[in-house]
Amino acid sequence: MYKEFKIAFNYKNQKDEDKNIILKIYNLLLEQYGPQGWWPVKGKYFPDEKNRDEENRYEIIVGAILTQNTAWKNVEKALSNLREEGLIDPDRIMKIDTNKLAELIRSSGYYNQKALRLKEVTENLLFYIKTGKIPKREELLIIRGIGPETADSILLYAFHYPIFVVDAYTRRLLIRIGLCKFPCSYDDAQNLFMSNLPRDEKLFNEYHALIVKHGKDLCKKNPLCSKCILKKKSICPK
DNA sequence: ATCCAGGCGTTAT
DNA sequence: ATAACGCATGGA
């Protein structure tokens, strides 16, 4: 099942694969939820094929900023407003009045901050957005508005660079399973995945998306453990 | 009404 | 180093 998501694995036999708990969790989540199809770019407004990659890339970066500590549903509304105004375009974002921009992205929360940061990020990444050249992680981290999760999201989803994205769901999951002890720093969590998995962009993409799905549906603050496949397979002790 | 969502930066201990 | 706080909307 889902063979196309497993091609990166290089194990000679099932036994070796079973010893890798990180990989086991991935396969179980994939089995339970199916492929998630991230990043969910909605735009179909490309004037010509040449700009398609650039616009996709930029929409993902904008989404990564807007979704910080905010439900994706609220971000979609904001993105659709930007689309209607033809603002999934770095040059045009730089020109629009910040207050006007803030109003368009209101539904995504923290809209004054995010309008400001959207412009700063866009300005600083203009070259990378346009060329598709991959920025360095450290270079992203010094931009105001980009922390570790957003940096890695941009690298993975906008630039297809194989780095594992960690979020609140990921840490909560690792702590509950007992693979990482509280508070489970960003780097600790990231290392756990990256040292136990082949460095494969498609795998990291799907795995993070599956963890988010799992965190939303079952492994919530108040978890629904009775329905959880990780509990059933005795991977999670809760 | 209260709580939470695909965090981050600043300021206080 | 780590904790607490502000930023803010919309859905459950």
Coordinates of C-alpha atoms (C1' of nucleotides) in Angstrom, one line a residue, chain A residues 61-72 75 108-110 113-114 117 121 144-147 149-151 154, chain B residues 5-9, chain C residues 8:
Chain A
I61 CA 6.1 30.9 1.9
V62 CA 3.2 33.3 2.5
G63 CA 1.2 30.4 3.9
A64 CA 4.0 29.4 6.2
I65 CA 4.1 32.9 7.7
L66 CA 0.3 33.2 8.0
T67 CA -0.3 29.8 9.6
Q68 CA 1.9 30.5 12.6
N69 CA -0.1 29.5 15.7
T70 CA -3.3 29.8 13.6
A71 CA -5.7 27.3 12.1
W72 CA -5.2 26.6 8.4
V75 CA -5.2 31.2 6.5
S108 CA -5.2 34.7 9.9
G109 CA -4.8 36.5 13.2
Y110 CA -1.9 38.7 14.4
Q113 CA 2.5 41.7 12.9
K114 CA 2.1 39.3 10.0
R117 CA 6.7 40.3 8.6
V121 CA 10.4 38.1 4.6
R144 CA 12.3 38.6 11.6
G145 CA 9.2 36.4 11.5
I146 CA 11.0 33.2 10.6
G147 CA 11.7 30.8 13.5
E149 CA 9.6 25.7 12.2
T150 CA 8.9 28.3 9.6
A151 CA 12.4 28.1 8.3
I154 CA 10.0 26.9 3.8
Chain B
dA5 C1' -4.9 26.6 16.3
dG6 C1' 0.7 23.6 11.3
dG7 C1' 5.0 30.3 16.3
dC8 C1' 7.8 34.1 17.0
dG9 C1' 10.1 38.1 19.2
Chain C
dA8 C1' -5.8 38.2 17.3

